mmCIF file of C-alpha atoms in Angstrom:
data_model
loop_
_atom_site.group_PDB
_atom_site.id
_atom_site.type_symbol
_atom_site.label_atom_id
_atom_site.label_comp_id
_atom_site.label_asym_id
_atom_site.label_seq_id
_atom_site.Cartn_x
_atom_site.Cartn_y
_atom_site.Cartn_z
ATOM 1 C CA UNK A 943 -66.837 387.721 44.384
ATOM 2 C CA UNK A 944 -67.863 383.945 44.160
ATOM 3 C CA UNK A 945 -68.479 382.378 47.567
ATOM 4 C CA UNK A 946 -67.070 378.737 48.112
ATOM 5 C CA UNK A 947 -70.129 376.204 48.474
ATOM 6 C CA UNK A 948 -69.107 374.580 51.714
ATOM 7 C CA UNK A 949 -71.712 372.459 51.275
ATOM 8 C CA UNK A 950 -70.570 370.228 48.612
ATOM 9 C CA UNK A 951 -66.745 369.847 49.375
ATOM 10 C CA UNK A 952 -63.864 369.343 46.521
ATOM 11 C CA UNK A 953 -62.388 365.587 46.888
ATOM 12 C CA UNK A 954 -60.562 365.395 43.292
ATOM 13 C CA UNK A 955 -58.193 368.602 44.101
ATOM 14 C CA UNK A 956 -54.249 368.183 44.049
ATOM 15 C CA UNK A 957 -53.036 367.027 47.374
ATOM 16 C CA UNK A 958 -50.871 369.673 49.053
ATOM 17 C CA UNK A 959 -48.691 367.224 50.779
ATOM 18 C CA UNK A 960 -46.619 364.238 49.574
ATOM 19 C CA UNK A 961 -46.396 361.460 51.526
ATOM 20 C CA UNK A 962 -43.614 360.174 49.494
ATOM 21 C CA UNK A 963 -41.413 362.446 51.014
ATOM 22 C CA UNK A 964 -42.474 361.565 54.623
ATOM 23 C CA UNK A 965 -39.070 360.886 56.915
ATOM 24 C CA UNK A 966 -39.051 360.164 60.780
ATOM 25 C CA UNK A 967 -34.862 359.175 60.116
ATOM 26 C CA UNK A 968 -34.476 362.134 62.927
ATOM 27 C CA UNK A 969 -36.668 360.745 65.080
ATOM 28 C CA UNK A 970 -35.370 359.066 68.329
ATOM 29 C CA UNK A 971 -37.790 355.979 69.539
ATOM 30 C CA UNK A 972 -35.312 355.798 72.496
ATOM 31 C CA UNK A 973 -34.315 352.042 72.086
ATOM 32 C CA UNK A 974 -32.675 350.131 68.980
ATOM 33 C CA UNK A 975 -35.693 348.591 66.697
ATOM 34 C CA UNK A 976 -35.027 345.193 68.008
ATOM 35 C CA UNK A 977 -36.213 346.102 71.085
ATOM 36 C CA UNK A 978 -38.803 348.085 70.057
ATOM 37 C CA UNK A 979 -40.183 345.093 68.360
ATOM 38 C CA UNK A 980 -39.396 342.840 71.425
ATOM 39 C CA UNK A 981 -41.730 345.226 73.592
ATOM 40 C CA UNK A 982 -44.076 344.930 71.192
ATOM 41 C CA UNK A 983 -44.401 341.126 70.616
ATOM 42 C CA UNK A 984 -44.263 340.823 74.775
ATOM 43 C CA UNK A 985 -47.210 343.492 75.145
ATOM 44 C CA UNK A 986 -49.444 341.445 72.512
ATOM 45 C CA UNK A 987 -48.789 338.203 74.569
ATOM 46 C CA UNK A 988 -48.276 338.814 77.809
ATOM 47 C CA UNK A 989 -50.502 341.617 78.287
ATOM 48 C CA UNK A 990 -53.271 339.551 77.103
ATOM 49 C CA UNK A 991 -53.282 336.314 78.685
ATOM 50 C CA UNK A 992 -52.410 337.632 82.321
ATOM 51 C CA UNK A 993 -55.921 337.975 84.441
ATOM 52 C CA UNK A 994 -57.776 340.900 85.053
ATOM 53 C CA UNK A 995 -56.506 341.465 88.406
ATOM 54 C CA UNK A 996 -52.911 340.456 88.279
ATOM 55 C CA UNK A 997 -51.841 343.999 87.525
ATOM 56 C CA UNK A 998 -48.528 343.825 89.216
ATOM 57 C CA UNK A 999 -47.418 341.129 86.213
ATOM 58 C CA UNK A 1000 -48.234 343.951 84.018
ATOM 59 C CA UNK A 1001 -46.311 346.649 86.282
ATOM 60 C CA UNK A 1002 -43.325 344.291 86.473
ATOM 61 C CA UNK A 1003 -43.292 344.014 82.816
ATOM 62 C CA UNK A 1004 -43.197 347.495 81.765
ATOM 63 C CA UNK A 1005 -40.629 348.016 84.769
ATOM 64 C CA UNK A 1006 -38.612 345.386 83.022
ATOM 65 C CA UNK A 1007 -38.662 347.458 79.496
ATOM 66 C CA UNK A 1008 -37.588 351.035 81.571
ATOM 67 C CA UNK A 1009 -41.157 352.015 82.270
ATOM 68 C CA UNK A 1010 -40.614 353.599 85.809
ATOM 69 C CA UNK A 1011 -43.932 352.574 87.486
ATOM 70 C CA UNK A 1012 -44.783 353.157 91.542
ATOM 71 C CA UNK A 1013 -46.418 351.167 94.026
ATOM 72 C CA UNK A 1014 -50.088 350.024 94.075
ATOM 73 C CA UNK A 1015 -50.518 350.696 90.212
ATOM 74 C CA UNK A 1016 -53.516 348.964 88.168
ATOM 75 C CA UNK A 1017 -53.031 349.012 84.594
ATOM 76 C CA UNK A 1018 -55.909 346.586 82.884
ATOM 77 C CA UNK A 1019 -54.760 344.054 80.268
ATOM 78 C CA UNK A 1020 -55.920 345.847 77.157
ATOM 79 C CA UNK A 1021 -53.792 349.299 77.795
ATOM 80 C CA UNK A 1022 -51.222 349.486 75.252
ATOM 81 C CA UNK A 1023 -48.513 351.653 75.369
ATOM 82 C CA UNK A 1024 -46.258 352.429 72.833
ATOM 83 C CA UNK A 1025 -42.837 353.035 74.411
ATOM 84 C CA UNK A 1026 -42.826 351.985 78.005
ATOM 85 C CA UNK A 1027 -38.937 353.893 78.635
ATOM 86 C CA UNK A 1028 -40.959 357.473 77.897
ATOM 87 C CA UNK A 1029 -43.263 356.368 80.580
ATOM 88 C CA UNK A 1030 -43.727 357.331 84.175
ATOM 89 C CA UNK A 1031 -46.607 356.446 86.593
ATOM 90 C CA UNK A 1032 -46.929 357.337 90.506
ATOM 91 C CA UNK A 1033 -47.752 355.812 93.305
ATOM 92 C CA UNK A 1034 -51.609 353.940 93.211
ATOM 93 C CA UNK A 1035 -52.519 355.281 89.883
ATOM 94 C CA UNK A 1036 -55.485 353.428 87.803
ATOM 95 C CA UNK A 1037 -55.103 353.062 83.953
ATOM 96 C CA UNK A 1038 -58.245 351.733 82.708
ATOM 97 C CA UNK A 1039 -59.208 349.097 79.900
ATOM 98 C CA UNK A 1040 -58.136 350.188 76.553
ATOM 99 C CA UNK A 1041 -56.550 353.128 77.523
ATOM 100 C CA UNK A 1042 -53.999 353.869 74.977
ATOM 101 C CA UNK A 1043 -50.922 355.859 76.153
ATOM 102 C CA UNK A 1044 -48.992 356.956 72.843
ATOM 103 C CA UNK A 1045 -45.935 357.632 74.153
ATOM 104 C CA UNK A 1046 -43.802 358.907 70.961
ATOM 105 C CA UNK A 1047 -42.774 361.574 74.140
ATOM 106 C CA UNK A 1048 -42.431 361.212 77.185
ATOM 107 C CA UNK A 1049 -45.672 360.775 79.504
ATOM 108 C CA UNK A 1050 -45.984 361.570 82.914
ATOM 109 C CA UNK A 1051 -48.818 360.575 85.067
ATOM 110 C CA UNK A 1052 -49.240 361.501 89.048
ATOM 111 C CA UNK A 1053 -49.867 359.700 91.731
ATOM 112 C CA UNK A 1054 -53.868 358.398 92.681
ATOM 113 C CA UNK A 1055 -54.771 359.047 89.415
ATOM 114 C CA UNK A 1056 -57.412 357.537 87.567
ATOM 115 C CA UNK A 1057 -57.573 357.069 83.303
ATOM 116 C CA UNK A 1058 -60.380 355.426 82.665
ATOM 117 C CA UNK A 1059 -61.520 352.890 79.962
ATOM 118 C CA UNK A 1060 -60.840 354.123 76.041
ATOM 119 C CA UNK A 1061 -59.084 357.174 76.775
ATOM 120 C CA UNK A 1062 -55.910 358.230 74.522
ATOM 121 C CA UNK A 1063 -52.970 360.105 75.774
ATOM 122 C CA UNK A 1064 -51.560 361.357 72.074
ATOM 123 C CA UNK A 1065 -47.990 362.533 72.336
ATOM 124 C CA UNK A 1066 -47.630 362.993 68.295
ATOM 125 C CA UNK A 1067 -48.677 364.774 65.349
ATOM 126 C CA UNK A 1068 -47.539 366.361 62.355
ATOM 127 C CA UNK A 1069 -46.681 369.592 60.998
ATOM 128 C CA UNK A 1070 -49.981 370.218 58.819
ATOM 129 C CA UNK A 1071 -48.058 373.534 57.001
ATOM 130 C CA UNK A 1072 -45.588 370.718 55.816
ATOM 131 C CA UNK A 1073 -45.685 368.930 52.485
ATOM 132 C CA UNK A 1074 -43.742 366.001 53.858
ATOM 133 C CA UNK A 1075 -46.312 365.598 57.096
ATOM 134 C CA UNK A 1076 -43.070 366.375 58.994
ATOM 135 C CA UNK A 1077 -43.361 364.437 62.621
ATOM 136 C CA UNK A 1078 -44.039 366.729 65.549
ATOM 137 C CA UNK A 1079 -43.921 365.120 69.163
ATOM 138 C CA UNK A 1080 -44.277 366.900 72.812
ATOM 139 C CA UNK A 1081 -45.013 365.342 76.372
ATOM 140 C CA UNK A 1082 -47.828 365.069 78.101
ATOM 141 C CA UNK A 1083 -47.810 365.721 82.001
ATOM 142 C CA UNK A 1084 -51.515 364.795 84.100
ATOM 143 C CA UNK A 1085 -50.957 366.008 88.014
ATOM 144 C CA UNK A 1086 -51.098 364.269 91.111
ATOM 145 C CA UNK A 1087 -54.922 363.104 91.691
ATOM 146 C CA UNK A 1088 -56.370 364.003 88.392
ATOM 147 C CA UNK A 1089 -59.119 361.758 86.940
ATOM 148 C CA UNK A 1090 -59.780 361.482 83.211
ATOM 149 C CA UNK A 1091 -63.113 360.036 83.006
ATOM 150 C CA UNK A 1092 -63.856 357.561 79.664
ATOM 151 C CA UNK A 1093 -63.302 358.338 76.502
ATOM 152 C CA UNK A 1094 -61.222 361.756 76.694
ATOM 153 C CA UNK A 1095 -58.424 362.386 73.992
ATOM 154 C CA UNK A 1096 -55.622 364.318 75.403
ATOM 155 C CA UNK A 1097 -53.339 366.225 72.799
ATOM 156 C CA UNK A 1098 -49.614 366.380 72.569
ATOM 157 C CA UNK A 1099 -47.758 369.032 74.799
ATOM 158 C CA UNK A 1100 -50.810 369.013 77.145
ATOM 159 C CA UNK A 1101 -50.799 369.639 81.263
ATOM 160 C CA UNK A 1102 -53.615 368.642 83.429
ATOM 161 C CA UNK A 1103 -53.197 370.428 86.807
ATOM 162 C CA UNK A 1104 -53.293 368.191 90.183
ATOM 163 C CA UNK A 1105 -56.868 366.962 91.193
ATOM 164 C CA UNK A 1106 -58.627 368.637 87.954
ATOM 165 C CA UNK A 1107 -61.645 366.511 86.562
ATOM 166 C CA UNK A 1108 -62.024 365.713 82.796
ATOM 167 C CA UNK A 1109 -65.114 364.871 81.980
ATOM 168 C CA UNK A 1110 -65.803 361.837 79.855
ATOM 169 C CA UNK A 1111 -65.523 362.211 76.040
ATOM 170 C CA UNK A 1112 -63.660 365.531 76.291
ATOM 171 C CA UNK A 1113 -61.159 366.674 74.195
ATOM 172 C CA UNK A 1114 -58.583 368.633 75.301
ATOM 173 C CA UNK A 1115 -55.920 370.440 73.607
ATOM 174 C CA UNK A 1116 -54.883 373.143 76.354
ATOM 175 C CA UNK A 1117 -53.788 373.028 79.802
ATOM 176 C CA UNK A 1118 -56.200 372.557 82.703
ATOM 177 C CA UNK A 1119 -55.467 374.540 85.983
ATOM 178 C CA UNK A 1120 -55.224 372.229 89.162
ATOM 179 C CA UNK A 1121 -58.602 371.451 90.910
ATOM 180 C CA UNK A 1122 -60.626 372.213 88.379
ATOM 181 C CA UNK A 1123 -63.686 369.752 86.883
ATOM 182 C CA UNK A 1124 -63.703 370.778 82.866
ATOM 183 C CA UNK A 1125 -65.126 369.128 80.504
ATOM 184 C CA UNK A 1126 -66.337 369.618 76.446
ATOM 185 C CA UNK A 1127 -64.924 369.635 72.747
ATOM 186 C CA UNK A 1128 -62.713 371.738 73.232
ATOM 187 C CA UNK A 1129 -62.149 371.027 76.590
ATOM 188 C CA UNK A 1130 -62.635 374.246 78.789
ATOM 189 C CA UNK A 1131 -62.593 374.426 82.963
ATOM 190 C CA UNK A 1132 -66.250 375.097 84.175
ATOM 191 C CA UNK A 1133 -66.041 374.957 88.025
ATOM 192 C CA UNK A 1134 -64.040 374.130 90.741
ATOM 193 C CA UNK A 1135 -63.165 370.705 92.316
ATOM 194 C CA UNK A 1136 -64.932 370.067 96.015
ATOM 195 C CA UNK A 1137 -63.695 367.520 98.297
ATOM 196 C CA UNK A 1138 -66.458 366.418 101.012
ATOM 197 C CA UNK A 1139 -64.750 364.414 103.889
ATOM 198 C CA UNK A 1140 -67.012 361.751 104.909
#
């Protein structure tokens, strides 16, 4: 039998999908597309132009587009977020600079959480068995006093436990129990979360 040479890959093959027949008609954005392009022509000015530290212009922004957002929240100016109505934040949560919440589901984020700086919460994908690429979409939930440190990509349909630790540029594509510090590609727990009281 002839072994495949994985070292010098195929490019020219026949494609085994057909983005021609690529349809997201079923899918439900939540809001009419005027408004979906209204949120979007508001996030790329407003978001922008407002300083650093005026977070709560931000907060009262995505508030104002169905975003349900608590008290004390800090989102930077260069988050973007796709749909702001599948979006809920708690109480004196951080989201970081370029953090880019992807919100084709529903996202749910605890309270005193941190996201830090370039990390993407994914909430879509598509069916790779499927010649038309169908559109697959699941939430993402991240528990009360988690911290994703920078960089971290979070898959659709994940669940970070309350207080776990991701460590920066991890990947993670299964749940993480509560109070635990994981880290790696794929992201796996490797020890247990300590609080020192000072």
């Amino acid at each position: 039998m002839k072994q495949t040479d994985l070292s010098s890959p195929l490019l020219d093959t026949e494609p085994w999908i057909d983005l021609r027949n690529y349809d997201q008609s079923e899918y439900d954005r939540g809001r009419p597309s005027w408004y979906v392009l209204l949120w979007w022509f508001v996030q790329a000015i407003a978001f922008p132009v407002t300083l650093h530290n005026f977070s709560s212009i931000r907060c009262t922004i995505l508030r104002l587009f169905g975003a349900k957002i608590g008290k004390g929240v800090i989102i930077r100016p260069t988050a973007r977020i796709t749909y702001p109505w599948k979006i809920e934040i708690g109480d004196y949560t951080w989201i970081g600079d370029d953090v880019v919440l992807y919100s084709l589901d529903r996202i749910q984020i605890g309270e005193h959480c941190v996201i830090s700086q370039k990390c993407y919460l994914c909430t879509g994908s598509h069916d790779i068995s499927d010649r038309a690429f169908a559109l697959q979409t699941e939430p993402i939930f991240i528990g009360n006093g988690a911290w994703v440190a920078t960089d971290c990509f979070i898959a659709p349909g994940v669940k970070i436990g309350a207080n776990a630790v991701i460590g920066g540029r991890s990947s993670v594509y299964r749940d993480i129990p509560a109070a635990q510090v994981a880290f790696g590609n794929p992201c796996r727990p490797r020890y247990e979360r300590k609080i020192v009281d000072s």
